[in-house]
mmCIF file of C-alpha atoms in Angstrom:
data_model
loop_
_atom_site.group_PDB
_atom_site.id
_atom_site.type_symbol
_atom_site.label_atom_id
_atom_site.label_comp_id
_atom_site.label_asym_id
_atom_site.label_seq_id
_atom_site.Cartn_x
_atom_site.Cartn_y
_atom_site.Cartn_z
ATOM 1 C CA MET A 1191 -54.448 7.639 -34.895
ATOM 2 C CA ASN A 1192 -53.105 7.759 -38.179
ATOM 3 C CA TRP A 1193 -50.210 9.553 -40.016
ATOM 4 C CA PHE A 1194 -52.455 12.408 -40.469
ATOM 5 C CA ASP A 1195 -53.170 12.911 -37.004
ATOM 6 C CA ILE A 1196 -49.005 12.513 -35.907
ATOM 7 C CA ILE A 1197 -48.134 14.748 -38.605
ATOM 8 C CA PHE A 1198 -50.764 17.302 -37.454
ATOM 9 C CA TYR A 1199 -50.173 17.485 -33.944
ATOM 10 C CA GLY A 1200 -46.113 17.221 -34.637
ATOM 11 C CA PHE A 1201 -46.329 20.746 -36.641
ATOM 12 C CA ALA A 1202 -49.023 21.913 -34.397
ATOM 13 C CA LEU A 1203 -46.721 20.981 -31.725
ATOM 14 C CA ILE A 1204 -43.500 22.629 -33.453
ATOM 15 C CA VAL A 1205 -45.933 26.309 -34.052
ATOM 16 C CA VAL A 1206 -47.186 26.459 -30.585
ATOM 17 C CA VAL A 1207 -43.966 25.847 -28.867
ATOM 18 C CA SER A 1208 -41.653 27.969 -31.021
ATOM 19 C CA ALA A 1209 -44.403 30.881 -31.398
ATOM 20 C CA ALA A 1210 -43.894 30.840 -27.179
ATOM 21 C CA GLY A 1211 -40.072 30.986 -27.806
ATOM 22 C CA VAL A 1212 -40.759 34.145 -29.764
ATOM 23 C CA VAL A 1213 -42.801 35.582 -27.396
ATOM 24 C CA PHE A 1214 -41.158 34.396 -24.122
ATOM 25 C CA SER A 1215 -37.552 34.316 -24.482
ATOM 26 C CA LYS A 1216 -35.076 36.575 -23.163
ATOM 27 C CA LYS A 1217 -32.614 36.922 -26.016
ATOM 28 C CA LEU A 1218 -33.492 38.707 -29.177
ATOM 29 C CA ILE A 1219 -31.769 36.304 -31.598
ATOM 30 C CA THR A 1220 -33.478 33.259 -30.026
ATOM 31 C CA SER A 1221 -36.697 34.709 -30.932
ATOM 32 C CA ALA A 1222 -35.774 35.485 -34.449
ATOM 33 C CA PHE A 1223 -34.929 31.791 -34.845
ATOM 34 C CA SER A 1224 -38.043 30.620 -33.085
ATOM 35 C CA LEU A 1225 -39.894 32.688 -35.635
ATOM 36 C CA LEU A 1226 -38.261 30.513 -38.278
ATOM 37 C CA PHE A 1227 -39.526 27.342 -36.862
ATOM 38 C CA THR A 1228 -43.121 28.823 -36.392
ATOM 39 C CA PHE A 1229 -43.110 29.749 -40.324
ATOM 40 C CA PHE A 1230 -41.947 26.403 -41.207
ATOM 41 C CA GLY A 1231 -44.661 24.451 -39.236
ATOM 42 C CA VAL A 1232 -47.372 26.820 -40.309
ATOM 43 C CA ALA A 1233 -46.076 26.018 -43.936
ATOM 44 C CA GLY A 1234 -46.250 21.920 -42.733
ATOM 45 C CA LEU A 1235 -49.978 22.550 -42.094
ATOM 46 C CA TYR A 1236 -50.563 24.558 -45.472
ATOM 47 C CA VAL A 1237 -49.074 21.253 -47.232
ATOM 48 C CA LEU A 1238 -51.367 19.306 -44.868
ATOM 49 C CA LEU A 1239 -54.459 21.267 -45.996
ATOM 50 C CA ASN A 1240 -53.463 20.472 -49.533
ATOM 51 C CA ALA A 1241 -52.757 24.239 -50.473
ATOM 52 C CA ASP A 1242 -48.896 23.482 -52.182
ATOM 53 C CA PHE A 1243 -48.753 26.894 -54.056
ATOM 54 C CA ILE A 1244 -49.530 28.830 -50.763
ATOM 55 C CA ALA A 1245 -46.865 26.455 -48.665
ATOM 56 C CA VAL A 1246 -43.692 27.206 -50.982
ATOM 57 C CA THR A 1247 -44.920 31.032 -50.904
ATOM 58 C CA GLN A 1248 -44.618 30.956 -47.242
ATOM 59 C CA ILE A 1249 -41.566 29.515 -47.369
ATOM 60 C CA MET A 1250 -40.126 31.994 -50.064
ATOM 61 C CA VAL A 1251 -41.861 34.970 -48.582
ATOM 62 C CA TYR A 1252 -41.286 34.675 -44.799
ATOM 63 C CA ILE A 1253 -38.649 32.091 -44.254
ATOM 64 C CA GLY A 1254 -36.460 34.012 -47.187
ATOM 65 C CA GLY A 1255 -37.622 37.560 -47.094
ATOM 66 C CA ILE A 1256 -39.080 38.589 -43.883
ATOM 67 C CA LEU A 1257 -37.122 36.580 -41.673
ATOM 68 C CA VAL A 1258 -34.064 37.489 -42.979
ATOM 69 C CA LEU A 1259 -34.901 41.474 -42.742
ATOM 70 C CA ILE A 1260 -35.894 40.815 -39.436
ATOM 71 C CA ILE A 1261 -32.323 39.201 -38.310
ATOM 72 C CA PHE A 1262 -30.328 42.263 -40.235
ATOM 73 C CA GLY A 1263 -32.994 44.460 -38.201
ATOM 74 C CA VAL A 1264 -31.904 42.386 -34.880
ATOM 75 C CA MET A 1265 -28.278 42.618 -35.841
ATOM 76 C CA LEU A 1266 -28.336 46.296 -36.897
ATOM 77 C CA THR A 1267 -30.309 47.382 -33.515
ATOM 78 C CA SER A 1268 -28.798 45.513 -30.774
ATOM 79 C CA ARG A 1269 -26.432 47.453 -28.392
ATOM 80 C CA ILE A 1270 -23.017 46.838 -29.172
ATOM 81 C CA THR A 1271 -22.080 46.263 -25.022
ATOM 82 C CA GLY A 1272 -24.759 43.374 -25.072
ATOM 83 C CA VAL A 1273 -25.390 44.369 -21.340
ATOM 84 C CA GLU A 1274 -29.111 45.077 -21.218
ATOM 85 C CA ILE A 1275 -29.875 46.847 -17.603
ATOM 86 C CA LYS A 1276 -33.721 46.576 -17.625
ATOM 87 C CA GLN A 1277 -35.842 43.656 -18.439
ATOM 88 C CA GLY A 1278 -37.239 42.763 -22.090
ATOM 89 C CA THR A 1279 -40.622 43.144 -20.835
ATOM 90 C CA THR A 1280 -42.837 46.057 -19.352
ATOM 91 C CA GLY A 1281 -44.013 46.307 -15.689
ATOM 92 C CA LYS A 1282 -46.189 43.970 -13.339
ATOM 93 C CA TYR A 1283 -49.226 46.659 -14.150
ATOM 94 C CA GLN A 1284 -49.321 46.242 -18.159
ATOM 95 C CA TYR A 1285 -48.464 42.339 -17.172
ATOM 96 C CA ALA A 1286 -51.674 42.059 -15.547
ATOM 97 C CA LEU A 1287 -53.886 43.936 -18.229
ATOM 98 C CA ALA A 1288 -52.325 42.281 -20.898
ATOM 99 C CA GLY A 1289 -53.014 38.928 -19.477
ATOM 100 C CA ILE A 1290 -56.689 40.004 -19.284
ATOM 101 C CA ILE A 1291 -57.004 41.592 -22.373
ATOM 102 C CA THR A 1292 -55.106 37.940 -23.753
ATOM 103 C CA ALA A 1293 -57.536 36.031 -22.119
ATOM 104 C CA ILE A 1294 -60.721 37.516 -23.418
ATOM 105 C CA ILE A 1295 -59.562 37.409 -26.770
ATOM 106 C CA ALA A 1296 -58.531 33.632 -25.831
ATOM 107 C CA VAL A 1297 -62.054 32.628 -24.258
ATOM 108 C CA PHE A 1298 -63.670 34.943 -27.476
ATOM 109 C CA LEU A 1299 -62.194 32.632 -30.370
ATOM 110 C CA ILE A 1300 -62.075 29.589 -28.791
ATOM 111 C CA VAL A 1301 -65.576 29.457 -27.942
ATOM 112 C CA MET A 1302 -66.701 31.040 -31.016
ATOM 113 C CA TYR A 1303 -64.580 28.748 -32.791
ATOM 114 C CA SER A 1304 -65.744 25.628 -30.935
ATOM 115 C CA SER A 1305 -69.197 26.332 -31.002
ATOM 116 C CA VAL A 1306 -70.423 27.123 -34.392
ATOM 117 C CA GLN A 1307 -71.169 23.655 -36.284
ATOM 118 C CA TRP A 1308 -69.013 24.320 -39.589
ATOM 119 C CA LEU A 1309 -70.205 23.065 -43.133
ATOM 120 C CA SER A 1310 -67.578 21.400 -45.050
ATOM 121 C CA ALA A 1311 -67.805 21.148 -49.129
ATOM 122 C CA PRO A 1312 -67.038 17.382 -49.685
ATOM 123 C CA ALA A 1313 -63.466 16.525 -50.114
ATOM 124 C CA PRO A 1314 -62.080 17.243 -53.642
ATOM 125 C CA GLU A 1315 -59.687 14.998 -55.484
ATOM 126 C CA VAL A 1316 -56.131 16.029 -54.787
ATOM 127 C CA THR A 1317 -54.798 18.473 -57.482
ATOM 128 C CA GLY A 1318 -52.479 21.225 -57.751
ATOM 129 C CA THR A 1319 -54.191 24.681 -56.489
ATOM 130 C CA VAL A 1320 -51.643 26.680 -58.862
ATOM 131 C CA LYS A 1321 -53.400 26.680 -61.859
ATOM 132 C CA GLY A 1322 -56.828 27.872 -60.175
ATOM 133 C CA ILE A 1323 -55.021 30.633 -58.306
ATOM 134 C CA GLY A 1324 -53.432 31.669 -61.444
ATOM 135 C CA THR A 1325 -56.728 32.076 -63.310
ATOM 136 C CA LEU A 1326 -57.818 33.659 -60.341
ATOM 137 C CA LEU A 1327 -55.187 36.437 -60.613
ATOM 138 C CA MET A 1328 -55.655 37.225 -63.834
ATOM 139 C CA THR A 1329 -59.296 37.568 -63.979
ATOM 140 C CA GLU A 1330 -61.239 37.959 -60.938
ATOM 141 C CA TYR A 1331 -58.765 39.705 -58.767
ATOM 142 C CA PHE A 1332 -56.608 41.238 -61.554
ATOM 143 C CA LEU A 1333 -57.092 44.822 -59.960
ATOM 144 C CA ALA A 1334 -56.265 43.681 -56.345
ATOM 145 C CA PHE A 1335 -53.443 41.907 -57.701
ATOM 146 C CA GLN A 1336 -52.106 45.141 -59.512
ATOM 147 C CA VAL A 1337 -52.558 46.899 -56.337
ATOM 148 C CA ALA A 1338 -50.717 44.589 -54.281
ATOM 149 C CA ALA A 1339 -47.804 44.952 -57.041
ATOM 150 C CA VAL A 1340 -47.909 49.216 -56.376
ATOM 151 C CA LEU A 1341 -48.014 48.894 -52.910
ATOM 152 C CA LEU A 1342 -45.089 46.823 -52.711
ATOM 153 C CA LEU A 1343 -42.941 49.072 -55.032
ATOM 154 C CA VAL A 1344 -44.055 52.018 -53.113
ATOM 155 C CA ALA A 1345 -43.187 50.041 -49.762
ATOM 156 C CA PHE A 1346 -39.520 49.246 -51.015
ATOM 157 C CA ILE A 1347 -38.780 52.933 -52.651
ATOM 158 C CA GLY A 1348 -40.537 54.109 -49.225
ATOM 159 C CA ALA A 1349 -38.227 51.666 -46.894
ATOM 160 C CA ALA A 1350 -35.096 52.610 -48.846
ATOM 161 C CA LYS A 1351 -35.717 56.109 -48.511
ATOM 162 C CA ILE A 1352 -36.427 56.024 -44.670
ATOM 163 C CA ALA A 1353 -33.444 53.862 -43.968
ATOM 164 C CA LYS A 1354 -30.875 55.869 -45.749
ATOM 165 C CA LYS A 1355 -28.740 57.682 -44.019
ATOM 166 C CA ASP A 1356 -28.559 61.443 -44.858
ATOM 167 C CA MET B 1125 -57.673 13.672 -47.661
ATOM 168 C CA ILE B 1126 -57.366 16.645 -46.240
ATOM 169 C CA GLN B 1127 -60.691 16.200 -44.323
ATOM 170 C CA GLN B 1128 -58.877 13.866 -42.059
ATOM 171 C CA ILE B 1129 -58.073 16.271 -39.329
ATOM 172 C CA PRO B 1130 -61.616 18.402 -38.647
ATOM 173 C CA LEU B 1131 -61.891 22.387 -39.409
ATOM 174 C CA GLU B 1132 -61.925 22.596 -35.731
ATOM 175 C CA TYR B 1133 -58.798 21.804 -34.843
ATOM 176 C CA TYR B 1134 -56.972 24.116 -37.431
ATOM 177 C CA LEU B 1135 -59.190 27.075 -35.948
ATOM 178 C CA LEU B 1136 -58.131 26.503 -32.459
ATOM 179 C CA LEU B 1137 -54.884 26.119 -33.471
ATOM 180 C CA SER B 1138 -55.066 29.234 -35.293
ATOM 181 C CA ALA B 1139 -56.592 30.866 -32.147
ATOM 182 C CA VAL B 1140 -53.611 30.022 -29.832
ATOM 183 C CA LEU B 1141 -51.313 31.485 -32.293
ATOM 184 C CA PHE B 1142 -52.768 34.736 -32.404
ATOM 185 C CA THR B 1143 -53.388 34.704 -28.871
ATOM 186 C CA ILE B 1144 -49.400 33.846 -28.280
ATOM 187 C CA GLY B 1145 -48.889 36.977 -31.140
ATOM 188 C CA THR B 1146 -51.436 39.521 -28.943
ATOM 189 C CA VAL B 1147 -49.157 38.310 -25.578
ATOM 190 C CA GLY B 1148 -46.040 39.586 -27.423
ATOM 191 C CA VAL B 1149 -47.473 42.961 -28.880
ATOM 192 C CA LEU B 1150 -48.629 43.625 -25.612
ATOM 193 C CA THR B 1151 -45.679 42.596 -22.813
ATOM 194 C CA ARG B 1152 -42.809 43.077 -25.007
ATOM 195 C CA ARG B 1153 -41.025 46.403 -25.116
ATOM 196 C CA ASN B 1154 -38.450 45.603 -27.905
ATOM 197 C CA ALA B 1155 -40.170 46.895 -31.155
ATOM 198 C CA ILE B 1156 -38.253 44.015 -33.340
ATOM 199 C CA ILE B 1157 -40.108 41.279 -31.271
ATOM 200 C CA ILE B 1158 -43.459 43.254 -31.801
ATOM 201 C CA PHE B 1159 -42.419 42.908 -35.190
ATOM 202 C CA MET B 1160 -42.003 39.166 -34.643
ATOM 203 C CA SER B 1161 -45.221 39.083 -32.896
ATOM 204 C CA ILE B 1162 -47.443 40.777 -35.849
ATOM 205 C CA GLU B 1163 -46.216 38.430 -38.314
ATOM 206 C CA LEU B 1164 -47.470 35.428 -35.671
ATOM 207 C CA MET B 1165 -50.608 37.160 -35.818
ATOM 208 C CA LEU B 1166 -51.053 37.019 -39.556
ATOM 209 C CA ASN B 1167 -49.796 33.859 -40.037
ATOM 210 C CA ALA B 1168 -52.563 32.822 -37.231
ATOM 211 C CA VAL B 1169 -55.099 34.631 -39.739
ATOM 212 C CA ASN B 1170 -53.472 33.234 -43.097
ATOM 213 C CA LEU B 1171 -54.002 29.489 -41.388
ATOM 214 C CA THR B 1172 -57.448 30.067 -40.456
ATOM 215 C CA PHE B 1173 -57.819 31.285 -44.157
ATOM 216 C CA VAL B 1174 -56.217 28.346 -45.973
ATOM 217 C CA GLY B 1175 -58.493 26.069 -43.768
ATOM 218 C CA PHE B 1176 -61.510 27.456 -44.695
ATOM 219 C CA ALA B 1177 -60.543 27.784 -48.447
ATOM 220 C CA SER B 1178 -60.023 23.617 -48.121
ATOM 221 C CA PHE B 1179 -62.644 22.693 -46.360
ATOM 222 C CA MET B 1180 -64.808 25.003 -48.806
ATOM 223 C CA GLY B 1181 -63.198 23.467 -51.948
ATOM 224 C CA ASN B 1182 -62.165 26.664 -53.161
ATOM 225 C CA ASN B 1183 -59.341 28.543 -54.106
ATOM 226 C CA ALA B 1184 -60.252 32.488 -53.551
ATOM 227 C CA GLY B 1185 -59.135 32.022 -49.754
ATOM 228 C CA GLN B 1186 -55.828 30.989 -50.850
ATOM 229 C CA LEU B 1187 -55.522 33.791 -52.802
ATOM 230 C CA PHE B 1188 -56.294 36.192 -49.635
ATOM 231 C CA VAL B 1189 -53.493 34.627 -48.126
ATOM 232 C CA PHE B 1190 -51.009 35.635 -51.212
ATOM 233 C CA PHE B 1191 -52.255 39.398 -50.422
ATOM 234 C CA VAL B 1192 -51.811 39.305 -46.609
ATOM 235 C CA MET B 1193 -48.422 37.811 -47.326
ATOM 236 C CA SER B 1194 -47.804 40.734 -49.572
ATOM 237 C CA VAL B 1195 -48.662 43.143 -47.360
ATOM 238 C CA ALA B 1196 -46.646 41.514 -44.878
ATOM 239 C CA ALA B 1197 -43.586 41.781 -46.444
ATOM 240 C CA ALA B 1198 -43.815 45.470 -47.430
ATOM 241 C CA GLU B 1199 -45.243 46.323 -43.454
ATOM 242 C CA ALA B 1200 -41.787 44.119 -42.667
ATOM 243 C CA ALA B 1201 -39.939 46.546 -44.811
ATOM 244 C CA ILE B 1202 -41.349 49.734 -43.827
ATOM 245 C CA GLY B 1203 -41.210 48.797 -40.155
ATOM 246 C CA LEU B 1204 -37.558 47.719 -40.216
ATOM 247 C CA ALA B 1205 -36.843 50.812 -41.780
ATOM 248 C CA ILE B 1206 -38.216 52.822 -39.059
ATOM 249 C CA VAL B 1207 -36.853 50.586 -36.467
ATOM 250 C CA LEU B 1208 -33.374 51.453 -37.907
ATOM 251 C CA ALA B 1209 -34.121 55.193 -38.539
ATOM 252 C CA LEU B 1210 -35.320 55.288 -34.894
ATOM 253 C CA PHE B 1211 -32.318 53.698 -33.684
ATOM 254 C CA ARG B 1212 -30.004 55.980 -35.392
ATOM 255 C CA ALA B 1213 -31.698 58.657 -33.739
ATOM 256 C CA LYS B 1214 -32.063 57.554 -30.340
ATOM 257 C CA LYS B 1215 -30.061 54.857 -29.721
ATOM 258 C CA THR B 1216 -32.961 52.179 -28.247
ATOM 259 C CA VAL B 1217 -35.478 50.577 -29.793
ATOM 260 C CA TYR B 1218 -37.295 49.756 -26.740
ATOM 261 C CA VAL B 1219 -40.945 51.514 -27.383
ATOM 262 C CA ASP B 1220 -41.712 52.554 -23.923
ATOM 263 C CA GLU B 1221 -38.232 54.891 -24.140
ATOM 264 C CA VAL B 1222 -39.580 56.674 -27.221
ATOM 265 C CA ASN B 1223 -42.180 59.118 -25.960
ATOM 266 C CA LEU B 1224 -41.314 62.332 -27.755
ATOM 267 C CA LEU B 1225 -45.489 62.624 -28.513
ATOM 268 C CA LYS B 1226 -46.173 61.675 -25.308
ATOM 269 C CA TRP B 1227 -46.112 64.916 -22.635
#
């Protein structure tokens, strides 16, 4: 067991435990802060996968942007009284159905991932990915890049319009 | 260096993460928790993308993760705006109490 194994299993444990915390915790704010650790763990796995640009983008976009938005949403929509009459989950029937669907998805994914003999390229030497990604963005995927920019602009204008008090 | 851990491990971790997100979407009633679960599922897919990209020695997969992240940011902004508007109108964020379109 070398350092890579230890780092991988550590981050994998963080990701799985905190993802379970997001889904199964009773308090809304606990879920939001568990999500922080999930994003952080996934960013660590990106670093382990040699994707430095994506790891930093993950921290800046997910933790710095989306998570802050979600925490604002939590604070703006929780009831002032704090007393929740009903439980936070659906009924027994929906639980059983969700369990069946989830089990099917899990079995399908795990069988598919573990049955295929994945091929991999010979390991490249460790270099930064920023230059390659920038070149691809400005040449081959330029249209997609512009469309993503316009999509973000439209989405933020629309979000401001929807959330505005009229 | 990156191929110390086999690709299957990353894929299995991503499958587990996606499944946990699916459980959240299907069982929780709070719209914000459903959002967080959707973000979990997007992260699982991103992890698969980055895993394949790294083991393929190609940057295009990481570029797709970049686009998924921008769409996720747009989705979070719009979704939370809708949740805020919903809370203002109905005083609830529980998806089963919002049944205006159901008869």
